[in-house]
Amino acid sequence: MADKIKDAKIIFVVGGPGSGKGTQCEKVVAKYGYTHLSSGDLLRAEVASGSERGKTLQAIMQKGELVPLDTVLDMIKDAMIAKADVSKGFLIDGYPREVKQGEEFEKKIGAPSLLLYIDAKPETMVKRLVKRGETSGRADDNEETIKKRLDLYYKATEPVIAFYSGRGIVRKVRLESPLTGCSQEIRREGMFVMKEMS
Ligand SMILES: Nc1nc2c(ncn2[C@@H]2O[C@H](COP(=O)(O)OP(=O)(O)OP(=O)(O)O)[C@@H](O)[C@H]2O)c(=O)[nH]1
Ligand SMILES: Nc1ncnc2c1ncn2[C@H]1C[C@H](O)[C@@H](COP(=O)(O)OP(=O)(O)O)O1
Ligand SMILES: [Mg+2]
């Protein structure tokens, strides 16, 4: 089974909570037909199923903490296998959250060819999540949990970017509005990323 995804093209999508990972992934899917797998969405689907495992996960996510590595990695792997025959590549959104998650993914599945780093200012992320919380129904889109998620992002997840920068596969995407404030260099970099996807 796992053989099916042995040579799959893998792109990690990393960024803070509310940085726009899901939004950017949708654009890449529309343009390049990659399969989008969001660790948070997979976990929320498990919670929605009402399973015992889902209840345990819900309690962790509500506090803005990370669920156990094995749980999330198994879910991603199963989802990849299910899509292997129809997929030209995978956008893995929200994973790795810590360097150890990246190492385990590479041992069990394979190495990423790119890491898209969705960068945004902390105040932008908080603002977007508070706004999203008005309608999202997500238990973690409240100010207290948002602050915890942000702290954990800087502590645990930012080192992931440094780790993969050493391999030269990190591409930074910064799309904070207004877009007119975006430098030429960043625009070019954005296009470079897209070219590598096709
Ligand atoms: N103004 C603006 N809003 C954006 C942009 N990208 C995303 N948003 C909004 O910001 C919120 C968060 O975006 P998501 O794509 O859900 O972010 P995420 O990184 O997947 O967040 P998590 O699901 O919390 O991991 C949503 O309400 C989006 O509509 C952007 O480029 N500009
Ligand atoms: N790779 C991962 N490892 C552990 N926990 C994860 C995970 N991805 C998601 N989670 C859990 C903890 C997060 O607070 C929660 C929501 O994740 P998310 O939808 O990616 O949102 P965010 O990036 O805003 O924190 O799910
Ligand atoms: Mg998301």
PDB file of C-alpha atoms and ligand atoms in Angstrom:
ATOM      1  CA  MET A   1       0.000   0.000   0.000  1.00  0.00           C
ATOM      2  CA  ALA A   2       2.611   2.504   1.084  1.00  0.00           C
ATOM      3  CA  ASP A   3       4.455   1.734  -2.178  1.00  0.00           C
ATOM      4  CA  LYS A   4       1.802   3.716  -4.014  1.00  0.00           C
ATOM      5  CA  ILE A   5       3.072   6.981  -2.549  1.00  0.00           C
ATOM      6  CA  LYS A   6       6.771   6.175  -2.492  1.00  0.00           C
ATOM      7  CA  ASP A   7       7.584   8.487  -5.412  1.00  0.00           C
ATOM      8  CA  ALA A   8       4.836  11.045  -4.874  1.00  0.00           C
ATOM      9  CA  LYS A   9       5.673  14.706  -5.279  1.00  0.00           C
ATOM     10  CA  ILE A  10       5.335  16.348  -1.887  1.00  0.00           C
ATOM     11  CA  ILE A  11       5.055  20.020  -1.001  1.00  0.00           C
ATOM     12  CA  PHE A  12       4.875  21.067   2.630  1.00  0.00           C
ATOM     13  CA  VAL A  13       2.846  24.221   3.310  1.00  0.00           C
ATOM     14  CA  VAL A  14       3.894  25.921   6.540  1.00  0.00           C
ATOM     15  CA  GLY A  15       2.762  29.181   8.122  1.00  0.00           C
ATOM     16  CA  GLY A  16       1.240  30.581  11.279  1.00  0.00           C
ATOM     17  CA  PRO A  17      -2.392  30.131  12.254  1.00  0.00           C
ATOM     18  CA  GLY A  18      -4.518  32.210   9.890  1.00  0.00           C
ATOM     19  CA  SER A  19      -1.577  33.048   7.622  1.00  0.00           C
ATOM     20  CA  GLY A  20      -3.650  31.861   4.654  1.00  0.00           C
ATOM     21  CA  LYS A  21      -2.328  28.332   4.086  1.00  0.00           C
ATOM     22  CA  GLY A  22      -5.746  26.955   3.175  1.00  0.00           C
ATOM     23  CA  THR A  23      -6.520  29.923   0.941  1.00  0.00           C
ATOM     24  CA  GLN A  24      -3.249  29.627  -1.001  1.00  0.00           C
ATOM     25  CA  CYS A  25      -3.587  25.869  -1.331  1.00  0.00           C
ATOM     26  CA  GLU A  26      -6.991  26.274  -2.967  1.00  0.00           C
ATOM     27  CA  LYS A  27      -5.392  28.520  -5.575  1.00  0.00           C
ATOM     28  CA  VAL A  28      -2.648  26.015  -6.300  1.00  0.00           C
ATOM     29  CA  VAL A  29      -5.212  23.217  -6.598  1.00  0.00           C
ATOM     30  CA  ALA A  30      -7.291  25.258  -9.043  1.00  0.00           C
ATOM     31  CA  LYS A  31      -4.243  26.047 -11.173  1.00  0.00           C
ATOM     32  CA  TYR A  32      -2.076  22.941 -10.950  1.00  0.00           C
ATOM     33  CA  GLY A  33      -4.387  20.159  -9.860  1.00  0.00           C
ATOM     34  CA  TYR A  34      -2.446  19.088  -6.800  1.00  0.00           C
ATOM     35  CA  THR A  35      -4.227  17.258  -3.994  1.00  0.00           C
ATOM     36  CA  HIS A  36      -4.677  19.430  -0.915  1.00  0.00           C
ATOM     37  CA  LEU A  37      -4.463  17.682   2.450  1.00  0.00           C
ATOM     38  CA  SER A  38      -4.826  19.883   5.528  1.00  0.00           C
ATOM     39  CA  SER A  39      -3.840  18.207   8.793  1.00  0.00           C
ATOM     40  CA  GLY A  40      -6.286  20.462  10.659  1.00  0.00           C
ATOM     41  CA  ASP A  41      -9.141  19.539   8.295  1.00  0.00           C
ATOM     42  CA  LEU A  42      -8.380  15.820   8.626  1.00  0.00           C
ATOM     43  CA  LEU A  43      -8.388  16.148  12.412  1.00  0.00           C
ATOM     44  CA  ARG A  44     -11.616  18.162  12.400  1.00  0.00           C
ATOM     45  CA  ALA A  45     -13.246  15.463  10.231  1.00  0.00           C
ATOM     46  CA  GLU A  46     -12.282  12.893  12.853  1.00  0.00           C
ATOM     47  CA  VAL A  47     -13.787  15.112  15.572  1.00  0.00           C
ATOM     48  CA  ALA A  48     -16.993  15.517  13.516  1.00  0.00           C
ATOM     49  CA  SER A  49     -17.304  11.733  13.179  1.00  0.00           C
ATOM     50  CA  GLY A  50     -17.997  11.595  16.911  1.00  0.00           C
ATOM     51  CA  SER A  51     -15.475   8.785  17.487  1.00  0.00           C
ATOM     52  CA  GLU A  52     -13.733   8.255  20.819  1.00  0.00           C
ATOM     53  CA  ARG A  53     -10.469   9.280  19.204  1.00  0.00           C
ATOM     54  CA  GLY A  54     -12.204  12.416  17.929  1.00  0.00           C
ATOM     55  CA  LYS A  55     -13.211  13.395  21.454  1.00  0.00           C
ATOM     56  CA  THR A  56      -9.639  13.178  22.677  1.00  0.00           C
ATOM     57  CA  LEU A  57      -8.448  15.225  19.704  1.00  0.00           C
ATOM     58  CA  GLN A  58     -11.121  17.870  20.225  1.00  0.00           C
ATOM     59  CA  ALA A  59      -9.940  18.517  23.790  1.00  0.00           C
ATOM     60  CA  ILE A  60      -6.355  19.052  22.620  1.00  0.00           C
ATOM     61  CA  MET A  61      -7.269  21.284  19.671  1.00  0.00           C
ATOM     62  CA  GLN A  62      -9.591  23.431  21.743  1.00  0.00           C
ATOM     63  CA  LYS A  63      -6.591  24.339  23.898  1.00  0.00           C
ATOM     64  CA  GLY A  64      -4.501  25.217  20.844  1.00  0.00           C
ATOM     65  CA  GLU A  65      -2.035  22.389  21.484  1.00  0.00           C
ATOM     66  CA  LEU A  66      -0.542  19.845  19.094  1.00  0.00           C
ATOM     67  CA  VAL A  67      -2.094  16.391  18.821  1.00  0.00           C
ATOM     68  CA  PRO A  68       0.240  13.366  19.027  1.00  0.00           C
ATOM     69  CA  LEU A  69       2.552  13.021  16.066  1.00  0.00           C
ATOM     70  CA  ASP A  70       1.584   9.430  15.216  1.00  0.00           C
ATOM     71  CA  THR A  71      -2.107  10.286  14.991  1.00  0.00           C
ATOM     72  CA  VAL A  72      -1.677  13.079  12.501  1.00  0.00           C
ATOM     73  CA  LEU A  73       0.986  11.308  10.447  1.00  0.00           C
ATOM     74  CA  ASP A  74      -1.161   8.170  10.092  1.00  0.00           C
ATOM     75  CA  MET A  75      -4.100  10.270   8.963  1.00  0.00           C
ATOM     76  CA  ILE A  76      -2.049  12.065   6.333  1.00  0.00           C
ATOM     77  CA  LYS A  77      -0.537   8.825   5.090  1.00  0.00           C
ATOM     78  CA  ASP A  78      -3.946   7.129   4.748  1.00  0.00           C
ATOM     79  CA  ALA A  79      -5.341  10.144   2.911  1.00  0.00           C
ATOM     80  CA  MET A  80      -2.363  10.156   0.531  1.00  0.00           C
ATOM     81  CA  ILE A  81      -2.745   6.448  -0.233  1.00  0.00           C
ATOM     82  CA  ALA A  82      -6.452   6.946  -0.929  1.00  0.00           C
ATOM     83  CA  LYS A  83      -5.642   9.622  -3.537  1.00  0.00           C
ATOM     84  CA  ALA A  84      -2.424   8.164  -4.930  1.00  0.00           C
ATOM     85  CA  ASP A  85      -3.871   6.957  -8.233  1.00  0.00           C
ATOM     86  CA  VAL A  86      -5.415  10.271  -9.195  1.00  0.00           C
ATOM     87  CA  SER A  87      -2.884  12.696  -7.782  1.00  0.00           C
ATOM     88  CA  LYS A  88       0.004  14.420  -9.516  1.00  0.00           C
ATOM     89  CA  GLY A  89       1.318  15.733  -6.228  1.00  0.00           C
ATOM     90  CA  PHE A  90       0.363  16.573  -2.665  1.00  0.00           C
ATOM     91  CA  LEU A  91       0.134  19.856  -0.791  1.00  0.00           C
ATOM     92  CA  ILE A  92       0.554  18.945   2.848  1.00  0.00           C
ATOM     93  CA  ASP A  93      -0.939  21.938   4.696  1.00  0.00           C
ATOM     94  CA  GLY A  94      -0.269  22.394   8.411  1.00  0.00           C
ATOM     95  CA  TYR A  95       2.423  19.728   8.637  1.00  0.00           C
ATOM     96  CA  PRO A  96       5.188  19.572   9.845  1.00  0.00           C
ATOM     97  CA  ARG A  97       4.438  21.579  12.975  1.00  0.00           C
ATOM     98  CA  GLU A  98       7.797  20.736  14.541  1.00  0.00           C
ATOM     99  CA  VAL A  99      11.098  19.451  13.167  1.00  0.00           C
ATOM    100  CA  LYS A 100      10.448  15.970  14.551  1.00  0.00           C
ATOM    101  CA  GLN A 101       7.230  15.711  12.483  1.00  0.00           C
ATOM    102  CA  GLY A 102       9.221  16.436   9.343  1.00  0.00           C
ATOM    103  CA  GLU A 103      11.797  13.788  10.186  1.00  0.00           C
ATOM    104  CA  GLU A 104       9.147  11.144  10.850  1.00  0.00           C
ATOM    105  CA  PHE A 105       7.289  12.011   7.631  1.00  0.00           C
ATOM    106  CA  GLU A 106      10.481  11.506   5.642  1.00  0.00           C
ATOM    107  CA  LYS A 107      11.125   8.154   7.298  1.00  0.00           C
ATOM    108  CA  LYS A 108       7.613   6.839   6.725  1.00  0.00           C
ATOM    109  CA  ILE A 109       6.617   8.501   3.441  1.00  0.00           C
ATOM    110  CA  GLY A 110       9.264  10.525   1.632  1.00  0.00           C
ATOM    111  CA  ALA A 111      11.089  13.818   1.269  1.00  0.00           C
ATOM    112  CA  PRO A 112       9.406  17.075   0.219  1.00  0.00           C
ATOM    113  CA  SER A 113      10.608  18.751  -2.954  1.00  0.00           C
ATOM    114  CA  LEU A 114       9.466  22.205  -1.790  1.00  0.00           C
ATOM    115  CA  LEU A 115       8.288  23.937   1.349  1.00  0.00           C
ATOM    116  CA  LEU A 116       5.925  26.857   0.792  1.00  0.00           C
ATOM    117  CA  TYR A 117       6.277  29.246   3.671  1.00  0.00           C
ATOM    118  CA  ILE A 118       3.203  31.466   3.963  1.00  0.00           C
ATOM    119  CA  ASP A 119       4.436  34.488   5.860  1.00  0.00           C
ATOM    120  CA  ALA A 120       2.199  37.030   7.590  1.00  0.00           C
ATOM    121  CA  LYS A 121       2.561  39.486  10.439  1.00  0.00           C
ATOM    122  CA  PRO A 122       1.236  38.251  13.810  1.00  0.00           C
ATOM    123  CA  GLU A 123      -1.258  41.113  14.069  1.00  0.00           C
ATOM    124  CA  THR A 124      -2.609  40.209  10.615  1.00  0.00           C
ATOM    125  CA  MET A 125      -3.031  36.566  11.606  1.00  0.00           C
ATOM    126  CA  VAL A 126      -4.859  37.442  14.828  1.00  0.00           C
ATOM    127  CA  LYS A 127      -7.142  39.881  13.021  1.00  0.00           C
ATOM    128  CA  ARG A 128      -8.063  37.335  10.351  1.00  0.00           C
ATOM    129  CA  LEU A 129      -8.745  34.563  12.827  1.00  0.00           C
ATOM    130  CA  VAL A 130     -10.911  36.718  15.078  1.00  0.00           C
ATOM    131  CA  LYS A 131     -12.895  37.661  11.959  1.00  0.00           C
ATOM    132  CA  ARG A 132     -13.073  34.059  10.746  1.00  0.00           C
ATOM    133  CA  GLY A 133     -14.251  33.053  14.234  1.00  0.00           C
ATOM    134  CA  GLU A 134     -17.449  35.064  13.738  1.00  0.00           C
ATOM    135  CA  THR A 135     -18.640  32.472  11.227  1.00  0.00           C
ATOM    136  CA  SER A 136     -16.259  29.474  11.198  1.00  0.00           C
ATOM    137  CA  GLY A 137     -17.697  27.651  14.191  1.00  0.00           C
ATOM    138  CA  ARG A 138     -14.133  26.522  14.956  1.00  0.00           C
ATOM    139  CA  ALA A 139     -13.680  26.008  18.688  1.00  0.00           C
ATOM    140  CA  ASP A 140     -10.112  27.351  18.451  1.00  0.00           C
ATOM    141  CA  ASP A 141     -10.941  30.634  16.678  1.00  0.00           C
ATOM    142  CA  ASN A 142     -11.233  32.640  19.917  1.00  0.00           C
ATOM    143  CA  GLU A 143      -8.735  35.179  21.218  1.00  0.00           C
ATOM    144  CA  GLU A 144      -7.349  33.112  24.044  1.00  0.00           C
ATOM    145  CA  THR A 145      -6.673  30.020  21.912  1.00  0.00           C
ATOM    146  CA  ILE A 146      -5.421  32.107  18.990  1.00  0.00           C
ATOM    147  CA  LYS A 147      -2.713  33.558  21.240  1.00  0.00           C
ATOM    148  CA  LYS A 148      -1.648  30.083  22.327  1.00  0.00           C
ATOM    149  CA  ARG A 149      -1.544  28.822  18.736  1.00  0.00           C
ATOM    150  CA  LEU A 150       0.584  31.798  17.749  1.00  0.00           C
ATOM    151  CA  ASP A 151       3.052  31.257  20.620  1.00  0.00           C
ATOM    152  CA  LEU A 152       3.353  27.588  19.753  1.00  0.00           C
ATOM    153  CA  TYR A 153       3.891  28.454  16.098  1.00  0.00           C
ATOM    154  CA  TYR A 154       6.892  30.670  16.894  1.00  0.00           C
ATOM    155  CA  LYS A 155       8.304  28.195  19.373  1.00  0.00           C
ATOM    156  CA  ALA A 156       7.803  24.857  17.601  1.00  0.00           C
ATOM    157  CA  THR A 157       7.059  25.504  13.925  1.00  0.00           C
ATOM    158  CA  GLU A 158       9.388  28.345  12.921  1.00  0.00           C
ATOM    159  CA  PRO A 159      12.420  26.086  13.442  1.00  0.00           C
ATOM    160  CA  VAL A 160      10.966  23.861  10.703  1.00  0.00           C
ATOM    161  CA  ILE A 161      11.514  26.663   8.198  1.00  0.00           C
ATOM    162  CA  ALA A 162      15.147  27.071   9.224  1.00  0.00           C
ATOM    163  CA  PHE A 163      15.626  23.297   9.020  1.00  0.00           C
ATOM    164  CA  TYR A 164      14.442  23.076   5.396  1.00  0.00           C
ATOM    165  CA  SER A 165      16.072  26.378   4.403  1.00  0.00           C
ATOM    166  CA  GLY A 166      19.349  24.536   4.869  1.00  0.00           C
ATOM    167  CA  ARG A 167      18.307  22.270   1.987  1.00  0.00           C
ATOM    168  CA  GLY A 168      17.384  25.184  -0.261  1.00  0.00           C
ATOM    169  CA  ILE A 169      13.773  24.099  -0.778  1.00  0.00           C
ATOM    170  CA  VAL A 170      11.951  26.893   1.084  1.00  0.00           C
ATOM    171  CA  ARG A 171       9.923  29.375  -1.001  1.00  0.00           C
ATOM    172  CA  LYS A 172       8.474  32.272   0.881  1.00  0.00           C
ATOM    173  CA  VAL A 173       5.058  33.605  -0.124  1.00  0.00           C
ATOM    174  CA  ARG A 174       3.940  36.882   1.398  1.00  0.00           C
ATOM    175  CA  LEU A 175       0.627  38.174   0.194  1.00  0.00           C
ATOM    176  CA  GLU A 176      -0.550  40.632   2.783  1.00  0.00           C
ATOM    177  CA  SER A 177      -2.769  43.268   1.295  1.00  0.00           C
ATOM    178  CA  PRO A 178      -2.544  45.737  -0.222  1.00  0.00           C
ATOM    179  CA  LEU A 179      -0.780  43.801  -2.947  1.00  0.00           C
ATOM    180  CA  THR A 180       0.519  47.084  -4.350  1.00  0.00           C
ATOM    181  CA  GLY A 181       2.720  47.245  -1.265  1.00  0.00           C
ATOM    182  CA  CYS A 182       4.368  44.031  -2.383  1.00  0.00           C
ATOM    183  CA  SER A 183       7.949  44.414  -3.625  1.00  0.00           C
ATOM    184  CA  GLN A 184       9.035  43.325  -7.079  1.00  0.00           C
ATOM    185  CA  GLU A 185      11.292  40.758  -5.511  1.00  0.00           C
ATOM    186  CA  ILE A 186       8.423  39.092  -3.660  1.00  0.00           C
ATOM    187  CA  ARG A 187       6.269  39.077  -6.763  1.00  0.00           C
ATOM    188  CA  ARG A 188       9.040  37.436  -8.734  1.00  0.00           C
ATOM    189  CA  GLU A 189       9.526  34.909  -5.989  1.00  0.00           C
ATOM    190  CA  GLY A 190       5.803  34.119  -6.068  1.00  0.00           C
ATOM    191  CA  MET A 191       6.009  33.453  -9.801  1.00  0.00           C
ATOM    192  CA  PHE A 192       9.091  31.336  -9.336  1.00  0.00           C
ATOM    193  CA  VAL A 193       7.189  29.143  -6.929  1.00  0.00           C
ATOM    194  CA  MET A 194       4.375  28.697  -9.407  1.00  0.00           C
ATOM    195  CA  LYS A 195       6.777  27.751 -12.180  1.00  0.00           C
ATOM    196  CA  GLU A 196       8.285  25.024 -10.066  1.00  0.00           C
ATOM    197  CA  MET A 197       4.847  23.571  -9.473  1.00  0.00           C
ATOM    198  CA  SER A 198       3.979  22.956 -13.097  1.00  0.00           C
TER     199      SER A 198
HETATM  200  N1  LIG B   1      -7.217  39.975   3.442  1.00  0.00           N
HETATM  201  C1  LIG B   1      -6.788  38.733   3.257  1.00  0.00           C
HETATM  202  N2  LIG B   1      -7.381  37.745   3.948  1.00  0.00           N
HETATM  203  C2  LIG B   1      -6.926  36.499   3.766  1.00  0.00           C
HETATM  204  C3  LIG B   1      -5.852  36.204   2.872  1.00  0.00           C
HETATM  205  N3  LIG B   1      -5.597  34.869   2.926  1.00  0.00           N
HETATM  206  C4  LIG B   1      -6.481  34.376   3.819  1.00  0.00           C
HETATM  207  N4  LIG B   1      -7.280  35.331   4.314  1.00  0.00           N
HETATM  208  C5  LIG B   1      -8.352  35.159   5.298  1.00  0.00           C
HETATM  209  O1  LIG B   1      -7.728  34.827   6.544  1.00  0.00           O
HETATM  210  C6  LIG B   1      -8.415  33.760   7.212  1.00  0.00           C
HETATM  211  C7  LIG B   1      -7.477  32.589   7.417  1.00  0.00           C
HETATM  212  O2  LIG B   1      -7.148  32.027   6.177  1.00  0.00           O
HETATM  213  P1  LIG B   1      -6.956  30.440   6.015  1.00  0.00           P
HETATM  214  O3  LIG B   1      -6.620  30.198   4.581  1.00  0.00           O
HETATM  215  O4  LIG B   1      -8.106  29.721   6.611  1.00  0.00           O
HETATM  216  O5  LIG B   1      -5.649  30.293   6.923  1.00  0.00           O
HETATM  217  P2  LIG B   1      -4.881  29.020   7.447  1.00  0.00           P
HETATM  218  O6  LIG B   1      -3.438  29.367   7.464  1.00  0.00           O
HETATM  219  O7  LIG B   1      -5.328  27.820   6.687  1.00  0.00           O
HETATM  220  O8  LIG B   1      -5.385  28.968   8.913  1.00  0.00           O
HETATM  221  P3  LIG B   1      -5.653  27.712   9.836  1.00  0.00           P
HETATM  222  O9  LIG B   1      -6.794  26.947   9.217  1.00  0.00           O
HETATM  223  O10 LIG B   1      -6.051  28.359  11.110  1.00  0.00           O
HETATM  224  O11 LIG B   1      -4.411  26.938   9.828  1.00  0.00           O
HETATM  225  C8  LIG B   1      -9.613  33.410   6.331  1.00  0.00           C
HETATM  226  O12 LIG B   1     -10.757  34.011   6.868  1.00  0.00           O
HETATM  227  C9  LIG B   1      -9.247  33.965   4.948  1.00  0.00           C
HETATM  228  O13 LIG B   1     -10.387  34.341   4.231  1.00  0.00           O
HETATM  229  C10 LIG B   1      -5.271  37.283   2.141  1.00  0.00           C
HETATM  230  O14 LIG B   1      -4.325  37.129   1.335  1.00  0.00           O
HETATM  231  N5  LIG B   1      -5.780  38.523   2.386  1.00  0.00           N
HETATM  232  N1  LIG B   2       0.662  18.563  12.149  1.00  0.00           N
HETATM  233  C1  LIG B   2      -0.034  18.671  13.291  1.00  0.00           C
HETATM  234  N2  LIG B   2       0.455  18.143  14.443  1.00  0.00           N
HETATM  235  C2  LIG B   2      -0.200  18.238  15.586  1.00  0.00           C
HETATM  236  N3  LIG B   2      -1.363  18.875  15.723  1.00  0.00           N
HETATM  237  C3  LIG B   2      -1.907  19.409  14.621  1.00  0.00           C
HETATM  238  C4  LIG B   2      -1.277  19.339  13.350  1.00  0.00           C
HETATM  239  N4  LIG B   2      -2.045  19.991  12.440  1.00  0.00           N
HETATM  240  C5  LIG B   2      -3.114  20.436  13.107  1.00  0.00           C
HETATM  241  N5  LIG B   2      -3.048  20.101  14.422  1.00  0.00           N
HETATM  242  C6  LIG B   2      -4.037  20.420  15.468  1.00  0.00           C
HETATM  243  C7  LIG B   2      -3.527  21.463  16.428  1.00  0.00           C
HETATM  244  C8  LIG B   2      -4.036  22.773  15.852  1.00  0.00           C
HETATM  245  O1  LIG B   2      -4.139  23.763  16.819  1.00  0.00           O
HETATM  246  C9  LIG B   2      -5.379  22.367  15.254  1.00  0.00           C
HETATM  247  C10 LIG B   2      -5.830  23.190  14.072  1.00  0.00           C
HETATM  248  O2  LIG B   2      -4.876  23.140  13.052  1.00  0.00           O
HETATM  249  P1  LIG B   2      -4.986  24.047  11.734  1.00  0.00           P
HETATM  250  O3  LIG B   2      -6.339  23.890  11.121  1.00  0.00           O
HETATM  251  O4  LIG B   2      -3.811  23.754  10.879  1.00  0.00           O
HETATM  252  O5  LIG B   2      -4.969  25.516  12.326  1.00  0.00           O
HETATM  253  P2  LIG B   2      -3.859  26.583  12.753  1.00  0.00           P
HETATM  254  O6  LIG B   2      -2.766  26.597  11.735  1.00  0.00           O
HETATM  255  O7  LIG B   2      -4.660  27.830  12.728  1.00  0.00           O
HETATM  256  O8  LIG B   2      -3.424  26.239  14.150  1.00  0.00           O
HETATM  257  O9  LIG B   2      -5.197  20.989  14.886  1.00  0.00           O
HETATM  258 MG    MG B   3      -6.262  25.980   7.407  1.00  0.00          MG
END
